[in-house]
Coordinates of C-alpha atoms and ligand atoms in Angstrom, one line a residue:
M1 CA -11.6 -18.3 -43.1
A2 CA -8.9 -16.2 -44.8
L3 CA -5.7 -15.1 -43.1
L4 CA -5.9 -11.1 -44.0
E5 CA -9.0 -9.8 -45.1
M6 CA -9.0 -6.0 -46.3
R7 CA -12.5 -4.3 -46.9
D8 CA -13.5 -0.9 -48.3
I9 CA -9.9 0.5 -47.4
C10 CA -9.7 4.7 -47.8
K11 CA -7.3 6.8 -47.2
S12 CA -6.8 10.5 -49.1
F13 CA -3.8 12.8 -48.3
S14 CA -4.6 16.6 -48.8
G15 CA -8.2 15.5 -50.2
V16 CA -7.0 13.1 -52.7
Y17 CA -7.1 9.6 -52.5
A18 CA -5.0 6.9 -52.1
N19 CA -6.9 4.5 -51.2
D20 CA -9.9 4.3 -52.5
H21 CA -12.8 1.6 -51.1
M22 CA -9.8 -1.3 -51.6
N23 CA -10.2 -4.2 -50.5
L24 CA -7.2 -7.3 -50.5
T25 CA -7.8 -11.2 -49.0
V26 CA -4.7 -13.0 -48.9
E27 CA -4.8 -16.7 -47.6
K28 CA -2.6 -19.0 -45.4
G29 CA -0.2 -20.4 -47.7
E30 CA -0.6 -18.0 -50.4
I31 CA 1.4 -15.7 -52.8
H32 CA -0.5 -12.3 -53.2
A33 CA 0.9 -9.9 -56.2
L34 CA 0.0 -6.3 -56.1
L35 CA 0.2 -4.6 -59.4
G36 CA -0.6 -1.2 -60.2
E37 CA 0.8 1.9 -61.9
N38 CA 3.4 4.5 -60.0
G39 CA 1.1 5.8 -57.2
A40 CA -1.9 3.2 -57.6
G41 CA -1.6 3.5 -54.0
K42 CA 0.4 0.0 -53.2
T43 CA 2.2 1.0 -50.9
T44 CA 0.1 3.2 -49.1
L45 CA -2.2 -0.2 -48.5
V46 CA 0.3 -2.3 -47.1
N47 CA 1.9 0.7 -44.8
I48 CA -1.8 1.0 -43.6
L49 CA -1.8 -2.8 -43.0
F50 CA 1.1 -2.6 -41.0
G51 CA 0.3 0.0 -39.0
I52 CA 2.4 2.9 -40.1
Y53 CA -1.2 4.8 -41.5
A54 CA -4.5 4.9 -40.4
P55 CA -7.0 3.9 -42.3
D56 CA -9.9 6.8 -42.9
S57 CA -12.5 4.1 -42.9
G58 CA -12.8 0.5 -43.8
S59 CA -12.0 -2.4 -41.5
I60 CA -8.8 -5.3 -41.3
S61 CA -9.6 -8.5 -40.0
W62 CA -6.6 -11.0 -39.5
K63 CA -6.9 -14.6 -38.3
G64 CA -10.9 -14.1 -38.4
Q65 CA -10.5 -11.1 -35.9
P66 CA -11.1 -7.2 -36.6
V67 CA -8.0 -5.6 -35.7
S68 CA -6.5 -2.2 -36.3
F69 CA -2.7 -1.4 -35.8
S70 CA -1.5 2.0 -34.6
S71 CA 2.0 0.4 -35.0
P72 CA 4.2 -1.5 -36.8
R73 CA 4.8 -3.0 -33.3
D74 CA 1.3 -3.7 -33.2
A75 CA 1.4 -5.3 -36.4
I76 CA 4.6 -7.3 -35.6
A77 CA 3.2 -8.3 -32.4
A78 CA 0.1 -9.6 -34.0
G79 CA 2.4 -11.4 -36.6
I80 CA 2.3 -9.1 -39.9
G81 CA 6.1 -8.5 -40.8
M82 CA 7.4 -6.2 -43.5
V83 CA 10.1 -5.5 -46.1
Q84 CA 9.8 -2.1 -47.0
Q85 CA 10.7 -0.5 -50.4
H86 CA 13.5 1.1 -48.8
F87 CA 15.3 -0.8 -46.0
S88 CA 15.7 0.2 -43.1
L89 CA 18.5 -1.2 -41.4
V90 CA 21.3 -0.1 -39.2
R91 CA 24.3 0.1 -41.4
R92 CA 26.8 0.5 -39.3
M93 CA 25.2 -2.5 -37.0
T94 CA 25.8 -6.3 -37.0
V95 CA 23.4 -8.4 -38.7
L96 CA 22.5 -10.1 -35.4
D97 CA 22.5 -6.9 -33.9
N98 CA 20.3 -5.6 -36.5
I99 CA 18.3 -8.7 -36.4
I100 CA 17.2 -8.6 -32.5
L101 CA 17.0 -4.7 -32.4
N102 CA 14.0 -3.8 -30.0
L103 CA 13.3 -6.7 -29.0
R104 CA 15.3 -6.4 -25.5
E105 CA 12.8 -5.0 -23.7
N106 CA 10.4 -7.9 -24.1
R107 CA 13.0 -10.5 -22.6
F108 CA 14.9 -8.7 -20.0
V109 CA 18.5 -10.0 -21.0
L110 CA 18.2 -10.8 -24.4
D111 CA 20.8 -13.8 -24.3
R112 CA 23.3 -13.4 -27.4
K113 CA 24.3 -17.0 -28.0
T114 CA 21.0 -18.5 -28.1
A115 CA 19.6 -15.6 -30.6
R116 CA 22.7 -16.1 -33.0
A117 CA 22.0 -19.7 -32.9
R118 CA 18.0 -19.1 -33.5
V119 CA 19.1 -17.0 -36.7
L120 CA 21.6 -19.4 -38.0
Q121 CA 18.5 -21.6 -37.3
L122 CA 16.4 -19.7 -39.2
A123 CA 18.4 -18.8 -41.6
D124 CA 19.7 -22.5 -42.9
K125 CA 15.7 -23.3 -42.8
Y126 CA 14.7 -20.9 -45.2
G127 CA 18.1 -21.3 -47.5
L128 CA 18.7 -17.5 -46.1
K129 CA 22.7 -17.3 -46.4
V130 CA 24.3 -14.6 -44.1
D131 CA 26.9 -14.0 -41.5
P132 CA 25.4 -12.8 -38.2
D133 CA 28.7 -10.6 -37.2
A134 CA 29.1 -9.4 -40.4
M135 CA 28.4 -5.7 -40.7
V136 CA 25.2 -4.6 -42.9
C137 CA 27.3 -1.6 -44.4
D138 CA 29.5 -4.8 -46.0
L139 CA 26.6 -6.7 -47.2
S140 CA 25.7 -6.3 -51.1
V141 CA 21.5 -5.4 -51.0
G142 CA 20.4 -9.1 -51.5
E143 CA 22.6 -9.7 -48.2
Q144 CA 20.8 -7.2 -46.5
Q145 CA 17.7 -8.1 -47.8
R146 CA 17.9 -11.3 -46.7
V147 CA 18.6 -9.8 -43.4
E148 CA 15.1 -7.5 -43.3
I149 CA 13.3 -11.3 -44.2
L150 CA 15.0 -12.9 -41.1
K151 CA 14.3 -9.6 -39.0
A152 CA 10.5 -10.6 -39.5
L153 CA 10.8 -14.3 -39.5
Y154 CA 12.4 -13.8 -36.2
R155 CA 9.6 -12.0 -34.6
D156 CA 7.4 -15.5 -35.8
V157 CA 5.3 -13.4 -37.9
E158 CA 2.5 -15.5 -40.7
L159 CA 2.4 -12.7 -43.0
L160 CA 5.2 -11.2 -45.2
I161 CA 4.7 -8.0 -47.0
L162 CA 7.5 -7.3 -49.5
D163 CA 7.2 -4.4 -51.2
E164 CA 9.5 -4.2 -54.5
P165 CA 11.6 -6.7 -52.9
T166 CA 13.2 -7.8 -56.3
G167 CA 14.3 -4.0 -57.6
V168 CA 17.6 -4.3 -56.5
L169 CA 18.3 -7.5 -56.9
T170 CA 20.1 -9.1 -59.6
P171 CA 18.3 -11.8 -61.7
Q172 CA 20.9 -14.9 -59.8
E173 CA 19.8 -13.1 -56.6
T174 CA 16.0 -12.9 -57.6
A175 CA 15.8 -17.0 -58.5
Q176 CA 17.4 -17.2 -55.0
F177 CA 14.9 -15.0 -53.6
F178 CA 12.1 -16.8 -55.4
D179 CA 12.9 -20.5 -53.6
V180 CA 12.9 -19.0 -50.6
L181 CA 9.6 -17.6 -51.1
R182 CA 8.6 -21.0 -52.2
V183 CA 9.8 -22.5 -48.8
L184 CA 7.7 -20.1 -47.0
R185 CA 4.8 -20.4 -49.2
Q186 CA 4.9 -24.4 -48.1
E187 CA 5.3 -23.8 -44.6
G188 CA 1.8 -22.1 -44.4
Y189 CA 2.7 -18.2 -44.9
G190 CA 0.9 -15.7 -46.7
I191 CA 3.0 -13.5 -48.6
I192 CA 2.3 -10.2 -50.2
I193 CA 4.5 -8.9 -52.9
I194 CA 4.7 -6.3 -54.4
T195 CA 6.4 -6.0 -58.0
H196 CA 6.2 -4.4 -61.4
R197 CA 7.7 -7.0 -63.4
M198 CA 5.1 -9.5 -65.1
S199 CA 7.6 -12.6 -65.5
E200 CA 7.9 -12.2 -61.4
I201 CA 4.0 -12.0 -60.9
M202 CA 3.8 -15.0 -63.3
A203 CA 6.8 -16.8 -61.8
I204 CA 5.7 -16.6 -58.4
S205 CA 2.1 -15.6 -57.4
D206 CA -0.7 -17.6 -56.8
R207 CA -3.1 -14.1 -57.2
V208 CA -3.0 -11.0 -58.2
T209 CA -5.2 -7.9 -57.3
I210 CA -4.9 -5.2 -59.7
L211 CA -5.1 -1.4 -58.5
R212 CA -5.8 1.3 -60.4
D213 CA -6.2 5.0 -59.2
G214 CA -6.6 3.5 -55.4
K215 CA -9.0 1.8 -56.2
Q216 CA -9.4 -2.4 -56.7
V217 CA -9.8 -3.1 -60.6
A218 CA -9.5 -7.0 -60.7
V219 CA -8.5 -9.9 -58.6
L220 CA -6.6 -13.0 -60.9
Q221 CA -6.1 -16.3 -60.6
T222 CA -2.3 -16.1 -61.6
N223 CA -2.3 -19.5 -63.5
Q224 CA -5.4 -18.1 -65.5
T225 CA -4.0 -14.8 -67.1
T226 CA -1.3 -13.5 -69.1
P227 CA 1.1 -10.6 -69.0
D228 CA -1.3 -9.2 -71.6
E229 CA -4.5 -9.2 -69.6
L230 CA -2.5 -7.9 -66.4
S231 CA -1.6 -4.6 -68.2
R232 CA -4.8 -4.2 -70.0
H233 CA -5.8 -4.3 -66.6
M234 CA -3.8 -2.0 -64.9
I235 CA -3.2 0.7 -67.9
G236 CA -6.0 0.2 -70.2
R237 CA -4.1 -1.4 -72.8
E238 CA -1.0 -3.4 -74.3
L239 CA 2.5 -2.9 -74.4
K240 CA 4.1 -2.0 -77.7
E241 CA 8.2 -2.9 -76.0
C242 CA 9.6 -1.7 -79.9
Y243 CA 11.6 1.1 -80.2
D244 CA 11.9 3.4 -83.0
M245 CA 15.6 2.9 -83.9
D246 CA 15.9 2.4 -87.4
Q247 CA 18.1 4.8 -88.5
P248 CA 21.6 3.6 -87.6
A249 CA 23.6 4.8 -85.2
G250 CA 26.4 7.7 -85.7
Q251 CA 29.8 7.0 -86.8
Q252 CA 31.3 10.3 -84.9
V253 CA 32.9 9.7 -81.8
L254 CA 31.2 11.6 -79.1
L255 CA 32.9 10.7 -76.0
E256 CA 36.3 8.5 -75.4
L257 CA 37.5 6.3 -72.8
E258 CA 41.2 5.6 -73.0
G259 CA 43.0 3.3 -70.7
V260 CA 40.9 4.3 -68.0
S261 CA 41.8 2.9 -64.5
L262 CA 40.8 3.4 -60.8
P263 CA 42.0 1.5 -57.9
A264 CA 39.4 -0.1 -55.5
R265 CA 38.0 1.6 -52.6
R266 CA 36.5 -0.2 -49.5
R267 CA 33.6 -0.9 -50.8
G268 CA 34.0 0.0 -54.3
H269 CA 35.4 -2.3 -56.9
A270 CA 38.5 -1.5 -59.5
L271 CA 38.4 -0.4 -62.5
H272 CA 41.1 -1.8 -65.0
D273 CA 42.4 -0.5 -68.5
I274 CA 38.7 0.6 -69.7
N275 CA 38.3 1.5 -73.6
L276 CA 35.4 3.0 -74.9
Q277 CA 33.7 4.6 -77.4
L278 CA 30.2 6.3 -77.6
H279 CA 29.3 7.3 -80.8
R280 CA 26.8 10.3 -81.6
G281 CA 23.2 8.6 -82.3
E282 CA 24.3 5.8 -80.4
I283 CA 23.1 3.9 -77.5
L284 CA 25.6 2.0 -75.8
G285 CA 24.3 -0.7 -73.4
I286 CA 26.3 -1.3 -70.3
A287 CA 25.8 -5.2 -69.1
G288 CA 27.1 -6.8 -66.7
V289 CA 26.0 -8.5 -63.0
E290 CA 25.7 -5.6 -60.9
G291 CA 28.9 -4.2 -58.7
N292 CA 31.4 -5.2 -61.8
G293 CA 32.2 -1.5 -61.7
Q294 CA 29.4 -0.2 -63.6
K295 CA 28.8 2.2 -60.9
E296 CA 32.3 3.8 -60.9
L297 CA 32.5 3.7 -64.5
A298 CA 29.4 6.1 -64.3
E299 CA 30.8 8.3 -61.7
L300 CA 34.2 8.9 -63.7
I301 CA 32.3 9.5 -66.9
V302 CA 30.1 12.1 -64.6
G303 CA 33.3 13.2 -63.2
I304 CA 32.2 12.1 -59.3
Q305 CA 35.1 10.0 -59.0
K306 CA 38.7 10.4 -60.9
A307 CA 40.6 8.3 -62.6
T308 CA 44.0 7.4 -61.5
H309 CA 45.3 6.5 -65.4
G310 CA 44.1 7.1 -68.7
S311 CA 41.6 9.8 -70.4
I312 CA 37.8 10.8 -71.0
A313 CA 37.4 12.9 -73.9
L314 CA 34.3 14.9 -74.7
E315 CA 34.3 15.6 -78.2
G316 CA 37.6 15.1 -78.6
V317 CA 38.5 17.5 -75.4
P318 CA 39.9 15.5 -72.3
M319 CA 37.7 16.5 -69.5
R320 CA 40.5 16.0 -66.6
G321 CA 40.0 18.5 -63.9
C322 CA 36.4 19.5 -65.1
S323 CA 34.0 19.1 -61.8
V324 CA 30.8 17.9 -61.8
R325 CA 29.2 20.8 -62.6
Q326 CA 31.3 21.8 -65.4
R327 CA 31.0 18.4 -67.1
Y328 CA 27.0 19.0 -66.7
E329 CA 27.5 22.4 -68.5
Q330 CA 29.4 20.8 -71.1
G331 CA 26.4 18.2 -71.5
V332 CA 27.0 15.3 -69.8
V333 CA 23.8 14.4 -67.5
Y334 CA 23.2 11.4 -65.2
I335 CA 20.4 9.3 -63.7
S336 CA 21.8 7.7 -61.0
E337 CA 20.6 4.1 -59.4
D338 CA 20.3 5.3 -56.1
R339 CA 18.1 8.4 -55.8
L340 CA 17.9 8.7 -52.4
Q341 CA 21.2 8.9 -52.2
D342 CA 23.0 10.5 -55.1
S343 CA 19.9 12.4 -57.0
L344 CA 17.1 13.8 -54.8
V345 CA 16.8 15.9 -51.4
V346 CA 14.0 14.2 -50.2
D347 CA 13.1 16.8 -47.6
M348 CA 12.6 19.5 -50.8
D349 CA 9.9 20.2 -52.6
I350 CA 9.3 18.8 -56.8
T351 CA 10.3 22.2 -57.9
D352 CA 13.2 22.5 -55.8
N353 CA 14.6 19.4 -56.9
L354 CA 13.8 20.0 -60.1
M355 CA 15.5 22.7 -60.3
L356 CA 19.2 21.9 -58.7
R357 CA 20.7 21.5 -61.9
E358 CA 19.8 25.3 -63.0
Y359 CA 18.8 27.5 -60.3
C360 CA 21.4 29.9 -60.4
R361 CA 21.0 30.5 -63.9
P362 CA 18.7 32.9 -66.1
P363 CA 15.6 32.8 -66.2
Y364 CA 15.6 31.4 -62.5
A365 CA 18.6 33.5 -61.2
K366 CA 19.1 37.4 -62.3
K367 CA 21.2 39.8 -60.4
G368 CA 21.9 37.5 -57.4
L369 CA 18.0 36.8 -57.2
L370 CA 15.9 33.7 -57.5
N371 CA 13.2 33.8 -59.3
R372 CA 10.4 31.3 -58.0
R373 CA 7.6 32.1 -60.4
A374 CA 9.6 31.0 -63.4
M375 CA 10.9 28.1 -61.3
I376 CA 7.0 26.8 -60.7
Q377 CA 6.3 27.3 -64.4
A378 CA 9.2 25.3 -65.4
A379 CA 8.2 22.4 -62.7
R380 CA 4.8 22.4 -63.9
M381 CA 5.9 21.7 -67.5
L382 CA 8.3 19.1 -66.6
M383 CA 5.5 17.4 -64.2
E384 CA 3.4 17.3 -67.0
R385 CA 5.8 16.4 -69.8
F386 CA 7.4 13.5 -67.8
Q387 CA 4.2 12.7 -66.1
V388 CA 5.2 13.2 -62.5
R389 CA 2.2 12.1 -60.0
A390 CA 1.7 14.2 -56.9
S391 CA -1.2 14.4 -54.6
G392 CA -2.0 17.6 -53.3
V393 CA -3.5 21.0 -55.5
S394 CA -0.1 22.1 -56.1
G395 CA 1.7 19.5 -56.8
E396 CA 4.9 20.9 -57.3
S397 CA 5.8 22.3 -53.8
T398 CA 5.0 18.3 -52.6
A399 CA 7.9 17.1 -50.5
V400 CA 9.8 14.9 -52.6
R401 CA 10.1 11.8 -49.9
L402 CA 6.0 12.0 -50.0
L403 CA 6.2 10.7 -54.1
S404 CA 5.8 7.5 -55.0
G405 CA 8.7 5.1 -55.6
G406 CA 8.4 5.4 -59.0
N407 CA 7.4 9.4 -59.7
Q408 CA 10.4 10.0 -57.7
Q409 CA 12.3 8.5 -60.4
K410 CA 10.6 10.3 -63.1
L411 CA 11.6 13.6 -61.5
I412 CA 15.6 12.4 -62.0
V413 CA 14.5 11.9 -65.7
A414 CA 12.9 15.2 -66.1
R415 CA 15.7 17.2 -64.8
E416 CA 18.5 15.2 -66.1
V417 CA 17.2 14.7 -69.8
N418 CA 16.9 18.0 -71.5
E419 CA 17.9 20.0 -74.3
Q420 CA 21.8 20.5 -73.5
A421 CA 23.0 17.2 -73.1
K422 CA 24.8 15.4 -75.0
V423 CA 25.8 12.3 -73.8
V424 CA 23.2 10.8 -70.9
V425 CA 24.3 8.5 -68.6
A426 CA 21.5 6.2 -67.3
S427 CA 22.0 3.9 -64.5
Q428 CA 19.2 1.6 -64.3
P429 CA 16.9 4.4 -65.3
T430 CA 13.6 2.4 -65.0
R431 CA 13.8 0.8 -62.0
G432 CA 10.7 1.0 -59.8
L433 CA 9.1 2.1 -62.7
D434 CA 5.9 1.2 -64.0
I435 CA 5.6 -0.7 -67.1
G436 CA 3.8 2.2 -69.0
A437 CA 6.3 4.4 -67.1
T438 CA 9.1 2.1 -68.5
E439 CA 8.2 2.7 -71.5
F440 CA 7.9 6.6 -71.6
V441 CA 11.4 6.3 -70.3
R442 CA 12.8 4.2 -72.6
E443 CA 11.2 6.5 -75.3
R444 CA 13.1 9.5 -74.0
L445 CA 16.3 7.5 -74.0
V446 CA 16.0 6.3 -77.5
E447 CA 14.8 10.1 -78.5
Q448 CA 17.7 11.5 -77.4
R449 CA 20.0 9.0 -79.3
N450 CA 17.3 10.0 -82.5
Q451 CA 18.6 13.3 -82.2
G452 CA 22.2 12.9 -82.1
K453 CA 23.3 12.4 -78.3
G454 CA 24.9 9.5 -77.0
V455 CA 23.3 7.3 -74.3
I456 CA 25.7 5.0 -71.9
L457 CA 22.9 3.0 -70.5
I458 CA 23.6 0.4 -67.4
S459 CA 21.3 -1.9 -66.7
A460 CA 21.0 -4.9 -64.9
D461 CA 17.8 -6.2 -66.9
L462 CA 19.1 -7.9 -70.0
E463 CA 15.7 -7.1 -71.8
E464 CA 16.1 -3.7 -71.7
I465 CA 19.8 -3.4 -72.8
M466 CA 19.0 -5.9 -75.6
A467 CA 15.9 -3.6 -76.6
L468 CA 17.5 -0.3 -76.6
S469 CA 21.1 -0.9 -77.5
D470 CA 23.6 0.0 -80.8
R471 CA 26.1 -2.1 -79.2
V472 CA 26.4 -4.1 -75.8
A473 CA 29.7 -3.6 -73.6
V474 CA 29.9 -6.6 -70.9
M475 CA 31.6 -5.8 -67.7
F476 CA 33.1 -8.4 -65.6
D477 CA 35.3 -7.5 -62.7
G478 CA 36.0 -4.0 -63.7
R479 CA 37.0 -5.0 -67.6
V480 CA 34.8 -4.9 -70.1
V481 CA 35.2 -8.1 -71.2
G482 CA 33.6 -7.7 -74.7
I483 CA 31.6 -5.6 -76.9
L484 CA 28.7 -7.1 -78.9
S485 CA 27.2 -5.2 -81.9
R486 CA 22.7 -5.2 -81.5
K487 CA 23.3 -8.5 -83.8
E488 CA 25.4 -10.4 -82.2
A489 CA 24.2 -9.5 -78.5
T490 CA 22.2 -12.6 -77.7
V491 CA 21.1 -13.4 -74.4
E492 CA 23.3 -16.6 -74.5
Q493 CA 26.3 -14.7 -75.3
I494 CA 26.1 -11.7 -72.8
G495 CA 25.5 -14.4 -70.5
L496 CA 28.5 -16.0 -70.6
L497 CA 30.5 -12.6 -70.7
M498 CA 29.0 -11.6 -67.5
G499 CA 30.0 -14.5 -65.9
G500 CA 33.6 -13.9 -67.3
I501 CA 33.4 -17.0 -69.0
A502 CA 34.0 -16.3 -72.5
Q503 CA 36.5 -13.9 -71.5
E504 CA 39.8 -15.9 -72.5
K505 CA 38.2 -17.8 -74.6
K506 CA 38.8 -15.3 -77.8
G507 CA 39.4 -11.9 -78.6
C508 CA 36.3 -10.2 -77.9
H509 CA 38.2 -7.4 -76.7
D510 CA 38.4 -6.5 -80.6
A511 CA 34.7 -7.0 -81.4
Q512 CA 34.3 -3.3 -81.7
Ligands
LIG601 N1 2.4 10.4 -46.9 C1 1.9 11.1 -47.9 N2 1.2 12.0 -48.0 C2 1.1 12.5 -48.7 N3 0.9 12.2 -50.5 C3 0.9 10.7 -50.3 C4 1.4 10.2 -48.8 N4 1.9 8.8 -49.1 C5 1.7 8.3 -50.4 N5 1.1 9.7 -50.8 C6 0.5 10.2 -52.2 O1 -0.5 8.7 -52.5 C7 -0.5 8.0 -54.1 C8 -0.1 6.4 -53.6 O2 1.1 6.5 -53.1 P1 1.7 5.1 -53.2 O3 3.4 5.3 -52.9 O4 0.7 4.1 -52.2 O5 2.0 4.4 -54.5 P2 2.7 3.2 -55.3 O6 1.6 2.4 -55.7 O7 3.2 2.3 -54.1 O8 3.6 3.7 -56.3 P3 5.0 3.0 -56.3 O9 4.6 2.2 -58.0 O10 5.6 4.5 -57.6 O11 5.7 2.7 -55.5 C9 1.0 8.8 -54.7 O12 0.2 10.2 -55.2 C10 1.2 9.7 -53.6 O13 2.0 10.9 -53.8
LIG602 MG1 5.6 2.1 -53.9

């Protein structure tokens, strides 16, 4: 008897099927991966299982019994836990309070001391290191995720749903996280994991269910398949993963940072004496373990933060004193890593989000009047060109919060990568994207490069950095500790610099 069996699940939104007779079976002690393009219906399926949506039809059997959950509370009570694509922790509460949140009513007075001991014991058993008294807002994403998992384990679940759990983790954190999953599997937990990364599916899953347009297209045994086969099932073709970068990068300096420094803020990281040049027609990769100053670097260039020392010049003209908007108008555009926080207004529709930067300019605004029709027309074109998929008849008026994670990301790329861009600061531009969309966004970046623009590519994904960069600058502890040419940039070399190891050994600073 399977632990979980979902049969013939259908769910439509505004007449479009997000799940179309979907099936999913998970065994005890199995790690089951869900794979599919952005918008294929993965999150919808697990939301149905977790009681967030009611299916239009179909059945769920849990440990042999038919069930229907009308809320996450029901699902948790039955033994199903979920760590959502976007975390749901209360940032201004401690780890312990988050874990025991909403349990109070079940046990008259919850004994904090006992709860604390139990959290520590679970943390120890599964290698989920966290400090129960830390505030959630002070934790790294990796730590927050451990809290989410502890929260589920604390509720005695037997099946854990993980929706893109590794998207925000560093490679090291991912490796640790997989160790935790292996222990859970051994203990007999069932695990559903959603990820776009083939290497992760191959490394951790026992079976894979592939979805396409809301339908189940294949269920494969992981050790009997290959990434190519998976990608064929998923998007109907194999990947090319090779970009047209034959023409050499330009010589002319487009953007120059000289002696740029920034003091550390409470949760930010300091930058020390950054010297960088970005040339026309160049992709400059910024590698490094996340949290070594990359975000601050991006924010200084686009004007969200101001440097205390040094200067940043665009085409030889210092940008000091220019606002974010002025810099945008001069051609500095930004694909931010934190799409929900910085880049999108999720309660507004697609058109408004696409027009956030442009709405006050002709042809969208004339004599103080907004031309809605022109905006909608432009939005439709961008959606088509950047393959932003939304359900519903008039897709462009869909609220952004209803889009799948990957489609939200494509929306930002569609808005920022435009004609007048000169410098594209792209931070984790393909995070959360399926492999087809990833390829598409990378091609757009290369296209910008080949048109003579400059791209600063900040990515935690070394493969991405190596595939696209003309040069790679490595950051460690707020400094640029090395700049490597495309030839020199091997995984080993970048890895050493990322760990701050090769730093003192030789004058890597001069490797420009
Ligand atoms: N509440 C909703 N209202 C309307 N449409 C929705 C809603 N939730 C999801 N959809 C639509 O259903 C489809 C499937 O979305 P879902 O979030 O399940 O995709 P996904 O496979 O998780 O994609 P991703 O990899 O991008 O996260 C999408 O077209 C999405 O826009
Ligand atoms: Mg999703």
